[in-house]
Coordinates of C-alpha atoms and ligand atoms in Angstrom, one line a residue:
X17 CA 33.4 -72.7 -83.1
X18 CA 31.9 -70.6 -84.8
X19 CA 32.4 -66.9 -83.6
X20 CA 29.5 -64.9 -84.9
X21 CA 30.9 -61.8 -83.1
X22 CA 33.2 -59.2 -81.7
X23 CA 32.4 -56.7 -79.3
X24 CA 35.0 -54.9 -77.3
X25 CA 33.4 -56.2 -73.9
X26 CA 30.9 -59.5 -73.7
X27 CA 29.0 -58.8 -70.6
X28 CA 27.7 -62.2 -69.4
X29 CA 24.1 -61.9 -67.1
X30 CA 20.8 -59.8 -67.8
X31 CA 20.3 -58.9 -63.7
X32 CA 20.3 -55.4 -62.9
X33 CA 24.4 -55.7 -62.6
X34 CA 25.0 -56.6 -66.1
X35 CA 21.8 -54.6 -67.4
X36 CA 23.5 -51.7 -65.7
X37 CA 27.3 -52.5 -66.8
X38 CA 25.6 -52.3 -71.0
X39 CA 24.1 -49.5 -70.4
X40 CA 27.2 -47.5 -68.3
X41 CA 29.2 -48.7 -71.0
X42 CA 27.0 -47.8 -73.7
X43 CA 27.0 -44.1 -72.8
X44 CA 30.5 -43.8 -72.4
X45 CA 30.8 -44.8 -76.1
X46 CA 32.1 -48.4 -75.5
X47 CA 30.2 -51.2 -77.8
X48 CA 28.9 -54.3 -76.0
X49 CA 27.5 -57.4 -76.0
X50 CA 25.3 -59.0 -73.5
X51 CA 24.3 -62.4 -73.0
X52 CA 21.3 -64.4 -71.1
X53 CA 20.3 -67.4 -70.3
X54 CA 17.1 -67.0 -69.7
X55 CA 14.2 -65.8 -73.1
X56 CA 13.9 -61.8 -71.6
X57 CA 14.8 -60.1 -69.4
X58 CA 12.8 -60.6 -65.5
X59 CA 10.5 -62.8 -67.2
X60 CA 9.3 -64.3 -63.6
X61 CA 7.9 -62.0 -60.3
X62 CA 11.8 -62.1 -58.9
X63 CA 11.2 -63.2 -55.1
X64 CA 14.6 -60.2 -54.7
X65 CA 14.0 -56.8 -53.1
X66 CA 14.9 -53.8 -54.8
X67 CA 15.9 -50.8 -52.3
X68 CA 18.4 -48.5 -54.5
X69 CA 20.7 -46.7 -52.0
X70 CA 20.8 -42.6 -52.3
X71 CA 23.6 -43.6 -54.1
X72 CA 22.0 -46.1 -56.4
X73 CA 20.0 -43.4 -57.4
X74 CA 22.6 -40.8 -58.5
X75 CA 23.8 -43.6 -61.2
X76 CA 20.6 -44.2 -62.2
X77 CA 20.1 -40.0 -62.7
X78 CA 23.4 -40.5 -64.6
X79 CA 22.2 -43.1 -67.2
X80 CA 19.1 -41.3 -67.1
X81 CA 16.8 -43.5 -65.3
X82 CA 16.0 -41.8 -62.5
X83 CA 12.3 -40.7 -63.6
X84 CA 10.9 -43.8 -64.8
X85 CA 12.7 -45.7 -61.7
X86 CA 10.7 -43.4 -59.5
X87 CA 7.4 -43.6 -61.4
X88 CA 7.4 -46.7 -60.1
X89 CA 8.7 -47.2 -57.4
X90 CA 7.2 -47.6 -53.8
X91 CA 5.0 -44.1 -53.2
X92 CA 7.2 -41.7 -51.3
X93 CA 4.1 -41.4 -48.2
X94 CA 4.5 -44.9 -47.5
X95 CA 5.2 -45.2 -43.8
X96 CA 8.8 -46.9 -44.3
X97 CA 9.7 -48.8 -40.7
X98 CA 9.7 -52.4 -39.7
X99 CA 7.1 -53.4 -37.2
X100 CA 9.0 -56.5 -34.7
X101 CA 5.7 -58.4 -33.3
X102 CA 4.8 -61.5 -32.5
X103 CA 2.3 -61.7 -35.6
X104 CA 0.0 -58.6 -37.7
X105 CA -2.6 -59.9 -35.0
X106 CA -0.7 -60.4 -32.2
X107 CA 1.7 -58.3 -29.7
X108 CA 4.1 -55.1 -30.9
X109 CA 7.4 -55.5 -29.4
X110 CA 8.6 -52.7 -30.9
X111 CA 9.8 -50.6 -34.2
X112 CA 12.5 -49.3 -36.5
X113 CA 11.6 -45.9 -38.6
X114 CA 13.6 -45.2 -41.8
X115 CA 15.5 -42.0 -41.3
X116 CA 13.0 -39.4 -42.4
X117 CA 12.2 -39.6 -46.0
X118 CA 13.3 -36.5 -46.8
X119 CA 15.0 -34.4 -49.6
X120 CA 18.9 -34.4 -48.0
X121 CA 21.5 -32.3 -48.6
X122 CA 23.9 -35.5 -49.1
X123 CA 22.6 -36.3 -52.7
X124 CA 20.1 -34.8 -55.2
X125 CA 18.0 -38.3 -55.1
X126 CA 16.4 -39.9 -52.2
X127 CA 16.3 -43.6 -51.5
X128 CA 13.3 -46.5 -53.2
X129 CA 12.5 -48.8 -53.3
X130 CA 10.8 -51.0 -56.4
X131 CA 10.7 -54.4 -57.2
X132 CA 12.8 -56.3 -59.3
X133 CA 10.7 -57.6 -62.3
X134 CA 9.8 -53.8 -63.2
X135 CA 13.4 -52.2 -62.5
X136 CA 15.9 -54.8 -64.3
X137 CA 13.8 -54.0 -67.8
X138 CA 14.2 -50.2 -67.1
X139 CA 18.1 -50.8 -67.9
X140 CA 17.4 -53.7 -70.3
X141 CA 15.3 -50.0 -72.4
X142 CA 17.1 -47.9 -71.5
X143 CA 20.7 -49.9 -72.5
X144 CA 19.1 -51.0 -76.0
X145 CA 17.6 -47.5 -76.6
X146 CA 21.3 -46.5 -76.8
X147 CA 22.0 -48.9 -80.1
X148 CA 25.7 -49.3 -78.7
X149 CA 24.5 -52.1 -76.1
X150 CA 23.4 -55.4 -77.9
X151 CA 21.3 -57.9 -75.7
X152 CA 21.0 -61.8 -77.2
X153 CA 18.6 -64.1 -75.0
X154 CA 18.2 -68.1 -74.8
X155 CA 22.4 -68.2 -74.8
X156 CA 23.6 -69.3 -71.9
X157 CA 27.6 -68.9 -71.2
X158 CA 29.4 -72.4 -71.0
X159 CA 33.1 -71.9 -70.7
X160 CA 36.1 -69.5 -72.2
X161 CA 39.6 -69.5 -73.4
X162 CA 41.4 -66.4 -73.4
X163 CA 44.9 -65.7 -75.1
X164 CA 46.8 -62.4 -75.7
X165 CA 45.0 -60.6 -78.0
X166 CA 41.0 -61.4 -76.6
X167 CA 39.1 -64.0 -75.2
X168 CA 36.9 -66.0 -76.2
X169 CA 33.4 -67.4 -75.2
X170 CA 31.5 -70.2 -75.9
X171 CA 27.6 -70.4 -75.3
X172 CA 24.9 -72.3 -76.5
X173 CA 21.4 -71.1 -77.8
X174 CA 18.6 -72.4 -75.3
X175 CA 16.2 -72.8 -78.0
X176 CA 17.6 -75.0 -80.8
X177 CA 20.7 -76.0 -78.2
X178 CA 23.0 -75.1 -81.0
X179 CA 26.7 -74.0 -79.4
X180 CA 28.2 -70.5 -80.9
X181 CA 31.4 -68.8 -79.8
X182 CA 31.6 -64.5 -79.5
X183 CA 35.0 -62.9 -79.2
X184 CA 35.9 -59.9 -77.2
X185 CA 39.1 -58.0 -76.0
X186 CA 37.9 -58.0 -71.9
X187 CA 34.6 -60.6 -69.9
X188 CA 32.8 -59.1 -67.2
X189 CA 31.5 -62.3 -65.7
X190 CA 27.9 -60.9 -64.5
X191 CA 26.3 -64.3 -64.0
X192 CA 25.1 -64.1 -60.3
X193 CA 26.2 -66.1 -57.3
X194 CA 26.9 -69.4 -58.7
X195 CA 28.6 -67.8 -61.8
X196 CA 29.9 -70.2 -64.2
X197 CA 32.4 -67.8 -65.9
X198 CA 33.1 -67.7 -61.5
X199 CA 33.9 -71.5 -61.5
X200 CA 34.9 -72.0 -64.7
X201 CA 38.0 -69.7 -63.8
X202 CA 38.9 -72.1 -60.9
X203 CA 38.4 -68.9 -58.7
X204 CA 37.9 -69.6 -55.5
X205 CA 34.5 -67.8 -53.7
X206 CA 35.3 -68.1 -49.3
X207 CA 33.1 -66.9 -46.5
X208 CA 30.3 -67.3 -45.1
X209 CA 26.9 -70.2 -44.9
X210 CA 24.6 -68.1 -43.2
X211 CA 21.5 -70.7 -44.1
X212 CA 18.6 -71.3 -46.4
X213 CA 15.6 -69.0 -46.9
X214 CA 12.3 -69.5 -48.5
X215 CA 10.3 -66.5 -50.2
X216 CA 7.1 -65.9 -51.4
X217 CA 5.1 -63.4 -53.2
X218 CA 1.8 -62.5 -52.1
X219 CA -0.9 -59.8 -53.4
X220 CA -2.8 -58.7 -50.4
X221 CA -4.3 -55.8 -51.0
X222 CA -5.4 -53.2 -48.0
X223 CA -3.7 -55.7 -45.7
X224 CA -3.6 -52.6 -42.9
X225 CA -7.7 -52.9 -42.7
X226 CA -6.2 -56.4 -41.7
X227 CA -4.6 -55.7 -38.1
X228 CA -4.1 -53.0 -36.1
X229 CA -0.1 -52.2 -36.4
X230 CA -0.2 -49.5 -38.9
X231 CA 0.5 -49.6 -42.6
X232 CA 4.0 -50.5 -42.3
X233 CA 6.9 -51.0 -45.3
X234 CA 8.0 -54.9 -43.1
X235 CA 7.1 -56.8 -40.2
X236 CA 10.1 -58.9 -37.9
X237 CA 7.8 -61.2 -36.8
X238 CA 9.0 -63.1 -33.4
X239 CA 8.9 -66.7 -31.8
X240 CA 10.5 -67.8 -28.2
X241 CA 14.0 -68.2 -30.1
X242 CA 13.7 -64.9 -32.0
X243 CA 12.9 -64.2 -35.4
X244 CA 11.5 -66.7 -37.5
X245 CA 10.1 -64.6 -41.0
X246 CA 9.8 -61.5 -42.5
X247 CA 7.3 -59.5 -44.5
X248 CA 8.3 -57.0 -46.7
X249 CA 6.0 -54.4 -49.1
X250 CA 7.4 -54.8 -52.5
X251 CA 6.6 -52.3 -54.6
X252 CA 3.9 -50.4 -51.7
X253 CA 0.8 -51.1 -53.6
X254 CA -0.4 -54.7 -52.4
X255 CA 2.5 -57.0 -52.9
X256 CA 4.5 -58.4 -50.9
X257 CA 7.4 -60.8 -50.2
X258 CA 6.9 -63.2 -46.6
X259 CA 10.4 -64.9 -46.2
X260 CA 10.9 -67.7 -43.8
X261 CA 14.2 -65.9 -42.1
X262 CA 16.5 -69.6 -41.5
X263 CA 17.2 -73.6 -42.5
X264 CA 20.3 -75.4 -42.3
X265 CA 18.2 -77.1 -44.8
X266 CA 17.5 -76.2 -48.6
X267 CA 13.7 -76.0 -48.1
X268 CA 11.6 -78.6 -50.3
X269 CA 8.6 -76.8 -52.4
X270 CA 7.6 -80.0 -52.6
X271 CA 6.5 -80.6 -48.9
X272 CA 6.8 -76.8 -47.5
X273 CA 3.3 -76.1 -45.7
X274 CA 3.4 -72.6 -46.3
X275 CA -0.2 -71.5 -45.8
X276 CA 0.6 -73.1 -42.1
X277 CA 3.6 -70.4 -42.0
X278 CA 1.4 -67.8 -43.2
X279 CA -1.1 -68.5 -40.7
X280 CA 1.6 -68.1 -37.6
X281 CA 2.4 -64.7 -38.6
X282 CA -1.1 -63.4 -40.0
X283 CA -2.3 -64.3 -36.7
X284 CA -5.9 -64.9 -37.7
X285 CA -7.7 -65.5 -41.7
X286 CA -6.0 -62.5 -43.5
X287 CA -7.1 -63.4 -47.9
X288 CA -4.1 -63.5 -49.9
X289 CA -3.1 -63.9 -53.7
X290 CA -0.3 -66.6 -53.7
X291 CA 2.1 -66.0 -56.4
X292 CA 4.6 -67.9 -56.2
X293 CA 7.8 -69.0 -53.7
X294 CA 11.1 -69.4 -54.4
X295 CA 14.1 -70.6 -51.9
X296 CA 17.2 -69.2 -51.5
X297 CA 21.0 -69.0 -49.9
X298 CA 21.6 -66.3 -48.3
X299 CA 25.8 -66.3 -47.7
X300 CA 28.4 -63.8 -47.2
X301 CA 30.9 -64.8 -49.8
X302 CA 33.7 -62.9 -51.7
X303 CA 35.7 -63.7 -54.4
X304 CA 39.6 -64.2 -54.0
X305 CA 39.9 -61.9 -57.2
X306 CA 38.1 -59.8 -59.1
X307 CA 39.8 -60.2 -62.6
X308 CA 41.7 -62.8 -64.0
X309 CA 43.7 -61.6 -67.1
X310 CA 40.3 -60.2 -69.4
X311 CA 37.9 -61.5 -67.9
X312 CA 36.4 -59.5 -64.3
X313 CA 34.2 -59.8 -62.0
X314 CA 30.6 -57.9 -60.6
X315 CA 28.1 -58.0 -58.7
X316 CA 26.9 -61.0 -57.1
X317 CA 29.0 -63.4 -59.1
X318 CA 31.8 -61.5 -57.0
X319 CA 30.2 -61.0 -54.0
X320 CA 26.8 -62.3 -52.0
X321 CA 25.6 -59.8 -49.1
X322 CA 22.7 -61.0 -46.5
X323 CA 20.0 -59.4 -48.3
X324 CA 19.3 -57.5 -44.3
X325 CA 20.1 -53.5 -45.1
X326 CA 19.8 -53.9 -49.0
X327 CA 23.2 -53.4 -50.0
X328 CA 23.8 -56.0 -52.8
X329 CA 22.1 -54.7 -55.6
X330 CA 23.5 -51.3 -54.4
X331 CA 26.9 -52.6 -54.4
X332 CA 26.8 -54.9 -57.7
X333 CA 25.9 -51.4 -59.4
X334 CA 28.7 -49.9 -57.9
X335 CA 31.2 -52.5 -59.1
X336 CA 29.2 -51.7 -62.9
X337 CA 29.8 -48.6 -62.1
X338 CA 33.4 -48.0 -61.1
X339 CA 34.6 -51.1 -63.6
X340 CA 32.4 -48.9 -67.3
X341 CA 34.6 -46.2 -67.0
X342 CA 38.4 -48.3 -67.1
X343 CA 37.0 -50.7 -69.5
X344 CA 36.1 -47.6 -71.6
X345 CA 39.5 -45.7 -71.1
X346 CA 41.3 -48.9 -71.8
X347 CA 39.3 -50.1 -75.3
X348 CA 39.6 -45.9 -76.5
X349 CA 43.6 -46.2 -76.0
X350 CA 44.0 -43.3 -73.4
X351 CA 43.5 -45.7 -70.1
X352 CA 46.6 -47.5 -69.6
X353 CA 46.3 -51.3 -68.5
X354 CA 47.3 -51.0 -64.7
X355 CA 43.9 -49.3 -65.0
X356 CA 42.2 -52.9 -65.0
X357 CA 44.0 -53.8 -61.7
X358 CA 42.2 -51.0 -60.2
X359 CA 39.2 -52.0 -60.2
X360 CA 40.2 -55.1 -57.7
X361 CA 42.2 -53.2 -56.0
X362 CA 38.9 -50.3 -55.3
X363 CA 36.0 -52.6 -55.4
X364 CA 36.2 -55.3 -53.4
X365 CA 37.5 -54.1 -49.9
X366 CA 33.6 -52.0 -50.7
X367 CA 32.1 -55.6 -51.1
X368 CA 34.1 -56.9 -48.1
X369 CA 32.0 -53.9 -46.2
X370 CA 28.8 -54.0 -47.2
X371 CA 28.8 -57.6 -46.7
X372 CA 30.0 -57.5 -43.4
X373 CA 27.1 -54.8 -42.6
X374 CA 24.7 -57.1 -43.6
X375 CA 25.8 -60.2 -42.4
X376 CA 25.8 -57.6 -38.6
X377 CA 22.1 -56.5 -39.7
X378 CA 21.5 -60.2 -40.2
X379 CA 22.3 -61.1 -36.8
X380 CA 19.8 -58.4 -35.5
X381 CA 17.2 -59.5 -37.3
X382 CA 17.6 -63.1 -36.1
X383 CA 18.4 -62.6 -32.5
X384 CA 18.4 -58.4 -31.0
X385 CA 20.8 -57.3 -29.0
X386 CA 23.8 -59.2 -27.9
X387 CA 21.4 -61.2 -24.7
X388 CA 18.5 -60.6 -26.0
X389 CA 16.2 -62.3 -24.2
X390 CA 12.7 -63.7 -26.2
X391 CA 11.8 -66.6 -24.4
X392 CA 8.7 -65.0 -22.5
X393 CA 7.9 -62.9 -25.8
X394 CA 4.5 -64.9 -25.8
X395 CA 3.3 -64.7 -22.2
X396 CA 0.1 -62.9 -22.4
X397 CA 1.5 -61.4 -18.7
X398 CA 2.4 -58.1 -17.2
X399 CA 6.1 -60.2 -17.5
X400 CA 5.7 -60.8 -20.6
X401 CA 5.0 -57.1 -22.5
X402 CA 8.1 -56.3 -20.2
X403 CA 9.9 -58.7 -21.6
X404 CA 8.3 -57.4 -25.1
X405 CA 9.3 -54.2 -24.3
X406 CA 12.6 -54.5 -23.4
X407 CA 13.1 -57.4 -26.8
X408 CA 12.0 -54.4 -29.2
X409 CA 14.0 -51.8 -27.9
X410 CA 17.2 -53.6 -27.7
X411 CA 16.2 -54.7 -31.5
X412 CA 15.9 -51.4 -32.9
X413 CA 18.7 -50.2 -31.0
X414 CA 20.6 -53.7 -32.5
X415 CA 18.7 -52.4 -36.2
X416 CA 19.5 -48.4 -36.3
X417 CA 22.1 -48.6 -38.8
X418 CA 20.6 -51.0 -41.1
X419 CA 17.8 -48.0 -42.0
X420 CA 20.4 -45.7 -40.7
X421 CA 23.3 -46.0 -43.5
X422 CA 23.8 -43.0 -45.3
X423 CA 27.7 -43.6 -44.2
X424 CA 27.5 -47.0 -46.5
X425 CA 25.7 -45.8 -48.9
X426 CA 28.0 -42.3 -49.8
X427 CA 30.7 -42.6 -47.8
X428 CA 32.7 -45.5 -49.4
X429 CA 36.3 -44.4 -50.4
X430 CA 38.9 -46.3 -52.7
X431 CA 42.4 -45.5 -50.3
X432 CA 45.2 -47.3 -51.1
X433 CA 43.9 -47.3 -54.8
X434 CA 46.7 -47.0 -57.1
X435 CA 45.2 -44.8 -59.2
X436 CA 44.3 -42.1 -56.7
X437 CA 46.5 -39.2 -55.2
X438 CA 46.8 -39.3 -52.3
X439 CA 46.8 -35.8 -50.6
X440 CA 48.9 -36.5 -47.4
X441 CA 45.3 -35.9 -45.0
X442 CA 43.9 -39.3 -42.4
X443 CA 41.4 -41.3 -43.5
X444 CA 38.6 -40.4 -42.1
X445 CA 36.4 -42.7 -40.2
X446 CA 33.6 -44.9 -42.0
X447 CA 31.0 -44.4 -40.1
X448 CA 27.2 -46.7 -41.5
X449 CA 25.9 -44.0 -40.2
X450 CA 27.5 -40.9 -41.0
X451 CA 28.7 -39.2 -43.8
X452 CA 31.1 -36.9 -44.0
X453 CA 31.3 -34.8 -47.8
X454 CA 34.8 -34.6 -48.7
X455 CA 36.5 -34.2 -51.9
X456 CA 40.2 -35.8 -50.3
X457 CA 40.9 -38.1 -52.8
X458 CA 39.2 -41.8 -53.6
X459 CA 35.7 -40.0 -52.0
X460 CA 32.9 -39.6 -54.2
X461 CA 33.0 -35.9 -54.8
X462 CA 30.1 -34.2 -52.7
X463 CA 26.8 -32.6 -54.1
X464 CA 25.9 -29.6 -53.9
X465 CA 23.7 -27.6 -55.8
X466 CA 24.9 -25.2 -58.8
X467 CA 23.3 -21.6 -59.5
X468 CA 21.9 -23.1 -62.6
X469 CA 19.7 -25.7 -60.8
X470 CA 21.7 -28.5 -61.6
X471 CA 24.0 -31.1 -59.1
X472 CA 27.6 -31.0 -59.1
X473 CA 27.5 -34.4 -59.3
X474 CA 25.5 -34.0 -62.6
X475 CA 29.1 -32.4 -64.2
X476 CA 30.8 -36.1 -63.8
X477 CA 30.5 -38.9 -65.9
X478 CA 31.8 -38.5 -68.8
X479 CA 36.0 -38.1 -69.1
X480 CA 37.3 -36.2 -65.9
X481 CA 36.6 -32.9 -64.4
X482 CA 38.6 -30.5 -63.0
X483 CA 36.8 -27.9 -60.6
X484 CA 38.0 -24.7 -60.2
X485 CA 37.3 -22.7 -57.2
X486 CA 37.0 -19.4 -56.5
X487 CA 37.2 -15.7 -58.4
X488 CA 40.5 -15.8 -60.1
X489 CA 40.8 -19.2 -60.7
X490 CA 44.6 -21.2 -60.7
X491 CA 46.4 -21.4 -64.0
X492 CA 45.5 -24.9 -65.3
X493 CA 47.0 -25.1 -68.5
X494 CA 49.8 -27.6 -67.8
X495 CA 47.4 -30.0 -66.6
X496 CA 45.3 -29.4 -69.9
X497 CA 48.0 -29.9 -72.3
X498 CA 49.3 -32.5 -69.8
X499 CA 46.3 -34.4 -71.0
X500 CA 46.1 -33.8 -73.8
X501 CA 48.9 -35.5 -74.3
X502 CA 48.2 -38.6 -73.1
X503 CA 44.2 -37.8 -74.8
X504 CA 42.8 -38.0 -71.2
X505 CA 39.4 -36.2 -71.7
X506 CA 39.4 -33.4 -69.6
X507 CA 36.6 -30.9 -68.9
X508 CA 37.6 -28.2 -67.0
X509 CA 34.7 -26.4 -64.6
X510 CA 34.7 -22.9 -62.5
X511 CA 32.4 -22.6 -59.5
X512 CA 32.1 -19.1 -57.4
X513 CA 30.5 -20.1 -54.7
X514 CA 32.3 -20.1 -51.6
X515 CA 30.4 -22.3 -50.2
X516 CA 30.4 -25.1 -52.5
X517 CA 34.6 -23.8 -53.1
X518 CA 34.4 -25.1 -49.0
X519 CA 32.4 -27.7 -49.4
X520 CA 35.1 -28.9 -52.1
X521 CA 37.8 -27.5 -49.0
X522 CA 40.4 -27.0 -51.7
X523 CA 41.2 -24.4 -55.2
X524 CA 40.9 -27.5 -57.8
X525 CA 39.1 -31.1 -57.4
X526 CA 40.0 -33.6 -60.3
X527 CA 36.8 -35.6 -60.5
X528 CA 37.0 -39.0 -62.3
X529 CA 34.0 -40.7 -64.2
X530 CA 33.0 -43.0 -62.2
X531 CA 32.4 -39.4 -60.0
X532 CA 35.3 -40.2 -57.5
X533 CA 38.0 -37.7 -56.7
X534 CA 40.9 -38.3 -57.6
X535 CA 43.7 -35.6 -57.0
X536 CA 43.1 -32.2 -55.1
X537 CA 45.3 -28.8 -54.3
X538 CA 45.9 -25.2 -54.5
X539 CA 47.4 -25.1 -56.8
X540 CA 49.0 -27.9 -59.7
X541 CA 51.6 -30.2 -59.1
X542 CA 55.5 -29.5 -60.4
X543 CA 54.9 -33.1 -62.2
X544 CA 52.3 -32.7 -64.2
X545 CA 53.4 -35.5 -66.3
X546 CA 53.3 -37.8 -62.9
X547 CA 50.2 -36.6 -62.2
X548 CA 48.2 -37.6 -65.2
X549 CA 50.5 -41.6 -65.4
X550 CA 48.8 -41.6 -62.1
X551 CA 44.9 -41.2 -62.7
X552 CA 45.4 -42.9 -66.3
X553 CA 46.4 -46.4 -64.9
X554 CA 50.1 -45.7 -65.9
X555 CA 51.8 -45.4 -62.8
X556 CA 49.9 -49.0 -61.3
X557 CA 51.3 -51.9 -62.9
X558 CA 49.6 -54.4 -64.6
X559 CA 51.3 -57.7 -63.2
X560 CA 48.0 -59.4 -64.1
X561 CA 48.8 -62.5 -66.9
X562 CA 45.6 -63.9 -69.0
X563 CA 46.2 -66.7 -67.1
X564 CA 45.0 -64.3 -63.6
X565 CA 46.1 -60.9 -62.4
X566 CA 48.3 -60.4 -58.7
X567 CA 48.5 -56.9 -57.7
X568 CA 49.1 -56.8 -54.4
X569 CA 45.8 -54.9 -52.7
X570 CA 45.4 -54.7 -48.9
X571 CA 44.6 -57.6 -46.9
X572 CA 40.7 -58.3 -46.3
X573 CA 38.9 -60.8 -45.7
X574 CA 35.2 -61.7 -45.1
Ligands
LIG630 C1 14.6 -61.6 -50.4 C2 16.3 -60.7 -51.3 C3 16.0 -59.1 -51.3 C4 17.0 -58.4 -51.8 N1 16.4 -57.4 -51.7 C5 18.0 -56.2 -51.9 C6 17.4 -54.3 -51.8 O1 16.5 -54.6 -51.7 N2 18.0 -54.1 -52.3 C7 20.0 -54.7 -52.7 O2 20.8 -53.7 -54.1 N3 19.9 -56.1 -53.0 C8 19.1 -56.7 -52.9 N4 19.2 -58.0 -53.0 C9 20.3 -58.2 -53.7 C10 20.2 -58.2 -54.9 O3 18.4 -59.3 -55.4 C11 21.6 -59.0 -56.2 O4 22.1 -58.2 -55.4 C12 21.3 -58.5 -57.3 O5 20.4 -59.1 -57.7 C13 22.5 -59.4 -58.2 O6 22.5 -58.7 -59.9 P1 23.5 -59.7 -60.6 O7 22.8 -58.9 -61.6 O8 24.5 -59.6 -60.2 O9 23.0 -61.2 -60.4 P2 21.8 -61.5 -60.7 O10 19.9 -61.1 -60.5 O11 21.7 -62.8 -60.5 O12 21.7 -61.4 -61.9 C14 22.4 -62.8 -63.0 C15 21.9 -62.8 -63.7 O13 23.2 -64.0 -65.0 C16 22.0 -64.9 -65.5 N5 22.7 -66.2 -65.9 C17 23.0 -66.7 -64.8 N6 24.3 -67.5 -66.2 C18 23.9 -67.7 -66.7 C19 25.1 -68.0 -68.0 N7 25.8 -69.2 -67.8 N8 25.0 -67.8 -69.4 C20 24.2 -66.6 -69.8 N9 23.7 -65.8 -68.5 C21 23.6 -66.2 -67.0 C22 21.0 -65.1 -65.0 O14 19.9 -65.2 -65.6 C23 20.8 -63.9 -64.5 O15 20.0 -63.3 -65.0 C24 18.4 -58.9 -52.6 C25 18.3 -60.3 -52.9 C26 17.2 -61.1 -52.4 C27 17.1 -62.7 -52.7

């Protein structure tokens, strides 16, 4: 087959994760080709949501796209809460507010919501602007062959039907939940089937004029069997996504009477423009392996997540950040092949953690708290009113962590990673709703504002950064010499602020390119080479062969 191009990294799939990975690699300086089977980016008004948590917004800040995302996102003053109701013009059961949408002390960024059809093109444009991302549309991945030196992807031009091939050192599958790459490698994708859903995109101007529940980001429609549908503001400017929540069978678009469902949800006639609808499958699956030789899985190709909590895309973007610096390091030669195994060890448990939380949220959506009784919620009696109030309270309690999830966004850590140097401290609790900043190795290095107005997070992204705190910081010449011997990029930043020193807990904190602490101490360790070898992957023996990696990881089941 005609090999038309060679590249260090080939990315299959141009959704948010593939595009984020391409942009991240390019900004690190590693050229890459992205192939996408469609003729462009986010061509149809996608039914997917676009809730980006604080961590993803931090990535956008690093990538230089944060301002454009915020400009196109849902307006900041849009009331962010979920109202549980029998219909827009029916009874309210209760509501669940999002945390006050204000500046927080944990992150330089706040969460934002932007629909995929606006968001994905921002990433594509930024990636192309680097001149190192080569995006090829109408290019469908078919299969791959790998050998000791590289991997050849066989593709089809979807316009001409012509086959062609691209040769790469590494391939990353970002081709979504049905991933051709994953299936062609035979990687099992076990998990839970959570049924079928259907999303309909609608345009309704000033919806709040047609009901008395108040301007609200999301409604959850409840009947005598629990919740059956939801409706979320997609952009805060009149675009709505109406979802039927559960069916055992896939919805048949030719025979579904969506108008009847909408009438039930609205409780009276409300004028709307119907845009499109699409059925989709809800599941919680995670690939047994995120690596097979020179091929990696990321985003929905690696793990699926119920959208309840908006964690699927956020988790995938975390994969993109986690994998990009590793691939960049290995391609440039300062990273040892052992780094490649760390990706799965670090990211797979996070995927399981986040998708488990999302399934829990989904159960709360469907049936409230344990034993919530919905049988009387439609009754026009005082008994019915009492039943509604009780069910509403139970749903709000159950769904608290869905909105209050700063711990999920910022508190994830890479415990047991072979490229992190543990400092002997105990792992703090991983609470979905609480985030306690820490520089403990494996955790995201904390945010604090520097005297010049930047965030500490703005220091990270290119190479390792050694933060030195205090007036007379320890001598770090041996570490500079040790990293230089191995060409590991390292810069040293001195911070005098005693508040930030307190936040960072040690006088020396070594932060990786992805913003996670790799090591910390009050003085350098005696064996510098050991430290350098660990962080560059030299001590994580790569046991992966071209047919599949087998690094022993902590057992995490879906
Ligand atoms: C209703 C709904 C609401 C959601 N809300 C949120 C939310 O608020 N926040 C959040 O973080 N997540 C949310 N998600 C999840 C989020 O949309 C996904 O996790 C995210 O889109 C995954 O991105 P991806 O790039 O991995 O895959 P995808 O977005 O599926 O992109 C895969 C890309 O690969 C291409 N492709 C597929 N096969 C091939 C092939 N053989 N060759 C070449 N290209 C190929 C596809 O055309 C596509 O462009 C929601 C999902 C749904 C369904």
